[in-house]
């Protein structure tokens, strides 16, 4: 667990992201309740798709903020962090596309 | 909200699915905690990808059970439900592929 | 290479699928031409996303036909092919969702 | 159609990308041939998944180059292009994740 001391990339959208995550948590709890109540597979699946899309929206938001701040700063600095940050962002995008 | 009276497709894997969903719920809560603590964007993103994959596993499991039971039964019956069930499954797969 | 002797699942939509595949082939050739001509990255990416979506549409169509015919027939027969066909379809769906 | 006068982001990987695209084109042509020959749905689907993954690899490569060059340069310049390039990249990533 690493707690950064400099502002994180998502500092300005932190509240919005937390709100989204609370909503996704509620969606997942709701899906568990549907399964407990033996609700129809297709209706459960529809809610799983909705929660997946909501998680993707969180990820896309985090990625935008990360590129606009962390990556942009490292690129502007031009130091040794530049290539590391670019590669790290590239890997995060690939994970997201494949998940 | 429709509560089915006949066994749902996922009857036999209900406990396993509930366990997975509880775990996803915990993962999402953990991601919110990471954001609250200003943890590094990339580490948060890695956890979001993991939770997304876990939700997809739930969806694939539900879909398998649905096809093997609900769709298979409607097809074996050969009645008017056959085409409806096939189209419904097709749409659920498309939603899943696109989410 | 296995050439089936019984009609394949996509027999009725074969022409439509061939037409789609020719179009995707043309799209991919067009993307190569854009790269050759040093066109702007984002415009190339937009075309790659369009070709990817077109391939997914082919896959979803094949899968629908496969479930409605090959899987449905094996299920109606109820013989030893039943479980094999269901598992095979399940794996194809998973590959599609993850690609 | 816009032909850029400055080097495009993928200038250094242009040959590798062209080679990949030629291979994808061949894969798609091969899939059409499989359909023509009535090959088994699941085998066709496996090849469609492979071609989709290959297209995604092209897209991820283009995106990496774009961020490392076009976006990075606009960010380093700090001019009015900065926000435009960041938003444009964000939209391309979102299209990719959703395709």
PDB file of N, CA and C in Angstrom, chain A residues 45-92:
ATOM      1  N   UNK A  45     -28.348 -10.739 -15.131  1.00  0.00           N
ATOM      2  CA  UNK A  45     -27.299 -10.428 -16.110  1.00  0.00           C
ATOM      3  C   UNK A  45     -27.339  -8.962 -16.547  1.00  0.00           C
ATOM      4  N   UNK A  46     -28.538  -8.433 -16.736  1.00  0.00           N
ATOM      5  CA  UNK A  46     -28.663  -7.023 -17.129  1.00  0.00           C
ATOM      6  C   UNK A  46     -28.040  -6.120 -16.071  1.00  0.00           C
ATOM      7  N   UNK A  47     -28.265  -6.453 -14.811  1.00  0.00           N
ATOM      8  CA  UNK A  47     -27.694  -5.630 -13.736  1.00  0.00           C
ATOM      9  C   UNK A  47     -26.176  -5.810 -13.656  1.00  0.00           C
ATOM     10  N   UNK A  48     -25.685  -7.020 -13.939  1.00  0.00           N
ATOM     11  CA  UNK A  48     -24.235  -7.229 -13.930  1.00  0.00           C
ATOM     12  C   UNK A  48     -23.588  -6.394 -15.040  1.00  0.00           C
ATOM     13  N   UNK A  49     -24.216  -6.356 -16.222  1.00  0.00           N
ATOM     14  CA  UNK A  49     -23.698  -5.525 -17.316  1.00  0.00           C
ATOM     15  C   UNK A  49     -23.674  -4.052 -16.912  1.00  0.00           C
ATOM     16  N   UNK A  50     -24.732  -3.601 -16.248  1.00  0.00           N
ATOM     17  CA  UNK A  50     -24.795  -2.191 -15.819  1.00  0.00           C
ATOM     18  C   UNK A  50     -23.678  -1.873 -14.818  1.00  0.00           C
ATOM     19  N   UNK A  51     -23.443  -2.782 -13.868  1.00  0.00           N
ATOM     20  CA  UNK A  51     -22.383  -2.551 -12.875  1.00  0.00           C
ATOM     21  C   UNK A  51     -21.005  -2.570 -13.543  1.00  0.00           C
ATOM     22  N   UNK A  52     -20.831  -3.449 -14.530  1.00  0.00           N
ATOM     23  CA  UNK A  52     -19.560  -3.512 -15.255  1.00  0.00           C
ATOM     24  C   UNK A  52     -19.298  -2.209 -15.992  1.00  0.00           C
ATOM     25  N   UNK A  53     -20.323  -1.686 -16.647  1.00  0.00           N
ATOM     26  CA  UNK A  53     -20.188  -0.406 -17.350  1.00  0.00           C
ATOM     27  C   UNK A  53     -19.869   0.724 -16.372  1.00  0.00           C
ATOM     28  N   UNK A  54     -20.489   0.694 -15.212  1.00  0.00           N
ATOM     29  CA  UNK A  54     -20.238   1.745 -14.225  1.00  0.00           C
ATOM     30  C   UNK A  54     -18.792   1.685 -13.730  1.00  0.00           C
ATOM     31  N   UNK A  55     -18.271   0.469 -13.532  1.00  0.00           N
ATOM     32  CA  UNK A  55     -16.872   0.315 -13.125  1.00  0.00           C
ATOM     33  C   UNK A  55     -15.930   0.815 -14.226  1.00  0.00           C
ATOM     34  N   UNK A  56     -16.291   0.558 -15.470  1.00  0.00           N
ATOM     35  CA  UNK A  56     -15.474   1.038 -16.592  1.00  0.00           C
ATOM     36  C   UNK A  56     -15.443   2.557 -16.625  1.00  0.00           C
ATOM     37  N   UNK A  57     -16.584   3.173 -16.304  1.00  0.00           N
ATOM     38  CA  UNK A  57     -16.625   4.637 -16.273  1.00  0.00           C
ATOM     39  C   UNK A  57     -15.681   5.174 -15.195  1.00  0.00           C
ATOM     40  N   UNK A  58     -15.643   4.501 -14.044  1.00  0.00           N
ATOM     41  CA  UNK A  58     -14.688   4.884 -12.989  1.00  0.00           C
ATOM     42  C   UNK A  58     -13.267   4.786 -13.534  1.00  0.00           C
ATOM     43  N   UNK A  59     -12.973   3.662 -14.195  1.00  0.00           N
ATOM     44  CA  UNK A  59     -11.613   3.430 -14.711  1.00  0.00           C
ATOM     45  C   UNK A  59     -11.232   4.476 -15.752  1.00  0.00           C
ATOM     46  N   UNK A  60     -12.151   4.766 -16.673  1.00  0.00           N
ATOM     47  CA  UNK A  60     -11.848   5.761 -17.710  1.00  0.00           C
ATOM     48  C   UNK A  60     -11.599   7.132 -17.092  1.00  0.00           C
ATOM     49  N   UNK A  61     -12.366   7.467 -16.068  1.00  0.00           N
ATOM     50  CA  UNK A  61     -12.157   8.745 -15.372  1.00  0.00           C
ATOM     51  C   UNK A  61     -10.799   8.806 -14.692  1.00  0.00           C
ATOM     52  N   UNK A  62     -10.436   7.735 -14.001  1.00  0.00           N
ATOM     53  CA  UNK A  62      -9.129   7.686 -13.321  1.00  0.00           C
ATOM     54  C   UNK A  62      -7.999   7.807 -14.342  1.00  0.00           C
ATOM     55  N   UNK A  63      -8.166   7.132 -15.470  1.00  0.00           N
ATOM     56  CA  UNK A  63      -7.136   7.126 -16.499  1.00  0.00           C
ATOM     57  C   UNK A  63      -6.972   8.519 -17.101  1.00  0.00           C
ATOM     58  N   UNK A  64      -8.087   9.191 -17.383  1.00  0.00           N
ATOM     59  CA  UNK A  64      -8.023  10.561 -17.923  1.00  0.00           C
ATOM     60  C   UNK A  64      -7.254  11.465 -16.969  1.00  0.00           C
ATOM     61  N   UNK A  65      -7.633  11.412 -15.706  1.00  0.00           N
ATOM     62  CA  UNK A  65      -6.973  12.270 -14.718  1.00  0.00           C
ATOM     63  C   UNK A  65      -5.490  11.917 -14.619  1.00  0.00           C
ATOM     64  N   UNK A  66      -5.217  10.628 -14.662  1.00  0.00           N
ATOM     65  CA  UNK A  66      -3.821  10.181 -14.546  1.00  0.00           C
ATOM     66  C   UNK A  66      -2.981  10.717 -15.714  1.00  0.00           C
ATOM     67  N   UNK A  67      -3.507  10.616 -16.928  1.00  0.00           N
ATOM     68  CA  UNK A  67      -2.761  11.088 -18.099  1.00  0.00           C
ATOM     69  C   UNK A  67      -2.624  12.609 -18.050  1.00  0.00           C
ATOM     70  N   UNK A  68      -3.725  13.295 -17.711  1.00  0.00           N
ATOM     71  CA  UNK A  68      -3.705  14.762 -17.712  1.00  0.00           C
ATOM     72  C   UNK A  68      -2.832  15.337 -16.606  1.00  0.00           C
ATOM     73  N   UNK A  69      -2.568  14.575 -15.549  1.00  0.00           N
ATOM     74  CA  UNK A  69      -1.757  15.108 -14.457  1.00  0.00           C
ATOM     75  C   UNK A  69      -0.445  14.356 -14.300  1.00  0.00           C
ATOM     76  N   UNK A  70      -0.492  13.121 -13.802  1.00  0.00           N
ATOM     77  CA  UNK A  70       0.739  12.373 -13.503  1.00  0.00           C
ATOM     78  C   UNK A  70       1.614  12.195 -14.749  1.00  0.00           C
ATOM     79  N   UNK A  71       1.015  11.713 -15.838  1.00  0.00           N
ATOM     80  CA  UNK A  71       1.806  11.466 -17.053  1.00  0.00           C
ATOM     81  C   UNK A  71       2.262  12.799 -17.647  1.00  0.00           C
ATOM     82  N   UNK A  72       1.336  13.757 -17.742  1.00  0.00           N
ATOM     83  CA  UNK A  72       1.679  15.059 -18.324  1.00  0.00           C
ATOM     84  C   UNK A  72       2.811  15.734 -17.544  1.00  0.00           C
ATOM     85  N   UNK A  73       2.750  15.666 -16.221  1.00  0.00           N
ATOM     86  CA  UNK A  73       3.807  16.284 -15.411  1.00  0.00           C
ATOM     87  C   UNK A  73       5.159  15.623 -15.653  1.00  0.00           C
ATOM     88  N   UNK A  74       5.151  14.280 -15.695  1.00  0.00           N
ATOM     89  CA  UNK A  74       6.409  13.552 -15.911  1.00  0.00           C
ATOM     90  C   UNK A  74       6.976  13.867 -17.298  1.00  0.00           C
ATOM     91  N   UNK A  75       6.080  14.025 -18.277  1.00  0.00           N
ATOM     92  CA  UNK A  75       6.516  14.345 -19.636  1.00  0.00           C
ATOM     93  C   UNK A  75       7.077  15.768 -19.681  1.00  0.00           C
ATOM     94  N   UNK A  76       6.397  16.702 -19.009  1.00  0.00           N
ATOM     95  CA  UNK A  76       6.858  18.094 -18.989  1.00  0.00           C
ATOM     96  C   UNK A  76       8.213  18.193 -18.285  1.00  0.00           C
ATOM     97  N   UNK A  77       8.397  17.434 -17.215  1.00  0.00           N
ATOM     98  CA  UNK A  77       9.687  17.400 -16.497  1.00  0.00           C
ATOM     99  C   UNK A  77      10.782  16.845 -17.402  1.00  0.00           C
ATOM    100  N   UNK A  78      10.410  15.853 -18.204  1.00  0.00           N
ATOM    101  CA  UNK A  78      11.378  15.283 -19.146  1.00  0.00           C
ATOM    102  C   UNK A  78      12.442  14.413 -18.484  1.00  0.00           C
ATOM    103  N   UNK A  79      12.327  14.204 -17.212  1.00  0.00           N
ATOM    104  CA  UNK A  79      13.327  13.416 -16.487  1.00  0.00           C
ATOM    105  C   UNK A  79      13.167  11.922 -16.723  1.00  0.00           C
ATOM    106  N   UNK A  80      13.850  11.124 -15.919  1.00  0.00           N
ATOM    107  CA  UNK A  80      13.834   9.665 -16.103  1.00  0.00           C
ATOM    108  C   UNK A  80      12.455   9.052 -15.860  1.00  0.00           C
ATOM    109  N   UNK A  81      11.586   9.799 -15.164  1.00  0.00           N
ATOM    110  CA  UNK A  81      10.235   9.307 -14.892  1.00  0.00           C
ATOM    111  C   UNK A  81       9.386   9.243 -16.162  1.00  0.00           C
ATOM    112  N   UNK A  82       9.757  10.037 -17.163  1.00  0.00           N
ATOM    113  CA  UNK A  82       8.978  10.143 -18.404  1.00  0.00           C
ATOM    114  C   UNK A  82       8.626   8.777 -18.999  1.00  0.00           C
ATOM    115  N   UNK A  83       9.674   8.009 -19.315  1.00  0.00           N
ATOM    116  CA  UNK A  83       9.424   6.722 -19.974  1.00  0.00           C
ATOM    117  C   UNK A  83       8.687   5.751 -19.053  1.00  0.00           C
ATOM    118  N   UNK A  84       9.057   5.804 -17.756  1.00  0.00           N
ATOM    119  CA  UNK A  84       8.389   4.910 -16.805  1.00  0.00           C
ATOM    120  C   UNK A  84       6.888   5.191 -16.764  1.00  0.00           C
ATOM    121  N   UNK A  85       6.543   6.469 -16.662  1.00  0.00           N
ATOM    122  CA  UNK A  85       5.117   6.838 -16.567  1.00  0.00           C
ATOM    123  C   UNK A  85       4.358   6.489 -17.847  1.00  0.00           C
ATOM    124  N   UNK A  86       5.024   6.680 -18.993  1.00  0.00           N
ATOM    125  CA  UNK A  86       4.359   6.350 -20.261  1.00  0.00           C
ATOM    126  C   UNK A  86       4.104   4.853 -20.353  1.00  0.00           C
ATOM    127  N   UNK A  87       5.098   4.056 -19.951  1.00  0.00           N
ATOM    128  CA  UNK A  87       4.930   2.603 -20.040  1.00  0.00           C
ATOM    129  C   UNK A  87       3.858   2.127 -19.057  1.00  0.00           C
ATOM    130  N   UNK A  88       3.891   2.716 -17.871  1.00  0.00           N
ATOM    131  CA  UNK A  88       2.911   2.347 -16.844  1.00  0.00           C
ATOM    132  C   UNK A  88       1.484   2.656 -17.309  1.00  0.00           C
ATOM    133  N   UNK A  89       1.309   3.815 -17.942  1.00  0.00           N
ATOM    134  CA  UNK A  89      -0.022   4.186 -18.451  1.00  0.00           C
ATOM    135  C   UNK A  89      -0.437   3.237 -19.573  1.00  0.00           C
ATOM    136  N   UNK A  90       0.513   2.916 -20.442  1.00  0.00           N
ATOM    137  CA  UNK A  90       0.243   2.001 -21.546  1.00  0.00           C
ATOM    138  C   UNK A  90      -0.247   0.643 -21.026  1.00  0.00           C
ATOM    139  N   UNK A  91       0.407   0.153 -19.983  1.00  0.00           N
ATOM    140  CA  UNK A  91       0.000  -1.145 -19.416  1.00  0.00           C
ATOM    141  C   UNK A  91      -1.383  -1.061 -18.770  1.00  0.00           C
ATOM    142  N   UNK A  92      -1.673   0.070 -18.134  1.00  0.00           N
ATOM    143  CA  UNK A  92      -2.994   0.222 -17.505  1.00  0.00           C
ATOM    144  C   UNK A  92      -4.091   0.264 -18.565  1.00  0.00           C
TER     145      UNK A  92
END
